[in-house]
Amino acid sequence: TDEQSVQALKQHLMDKHGGLDVLVNNAGFAYKVASTAPFGTQAVDTLGVNFFGTLTVSKALLPIIRPHGRLVNVSSQASQMSLAKCSAEMQAKFRDRSIKEEELVM
């Protein structure tokens, strides 16, 4: 995610519309199963779009959502399938509704 692009979008939304009524986060990126890209590259690219891109856009645009506006996050079943492969400890951590951003990005 390009920070300058996100900030330009934020400025455009403020200049042209005075804010935002609804923010829909629908980022989604995945490599094909047959991809020959190294696992590390796949991980960096996938997290860059699916997690950090969503985080960057949310941090920039949430402050300009009007009162009673809405945020909608769309995700796929892939997260559920991936979570099932994690240890019980990691599953519990990710399912904890009180988890903080700092715990996810450390």
Short mmCIF file of C-alpha atoms in Angstrom, two decimals, residues 29 42-54:
data_model
loop_
_atom_site.label_atom_id
_atom_site.label_comp_id
_atom_site.label_asym_id
_atom_site.label_seq_id
_atom_site.Cartn_x
_atom_site.Cartn_y
_atom_site.Cartn_z
CA PHE A 29 -4.68 -11.02 -2.51
CA GLN A 42 4.35 -14.79 -0.86
CA ALA A 43 4.04 -14.03 2.87
CA VAL A 44 5.31 -10.45 2.54
CA ASP A 45 3.09 -9.69 -0.46
CA THR A 46 0.00 -11.29 1.04
CA LEU A 47 0.33 -9.62 4.43
CA GLY A 48 1.21 -6.34 2.74
CA VAL A 49 -2.15 -6.22 0.99
CA ASN A 50 -4.48 -8.20 3.22
CA PHE A 51 -3.36 -6.92 6.63
CA PHE A 52 -1.09 -3.89 6.40
CA GLY A 53 -2.96 -2.36 3.44
CA THR A 54 -6.26 -2.64 5.28
#
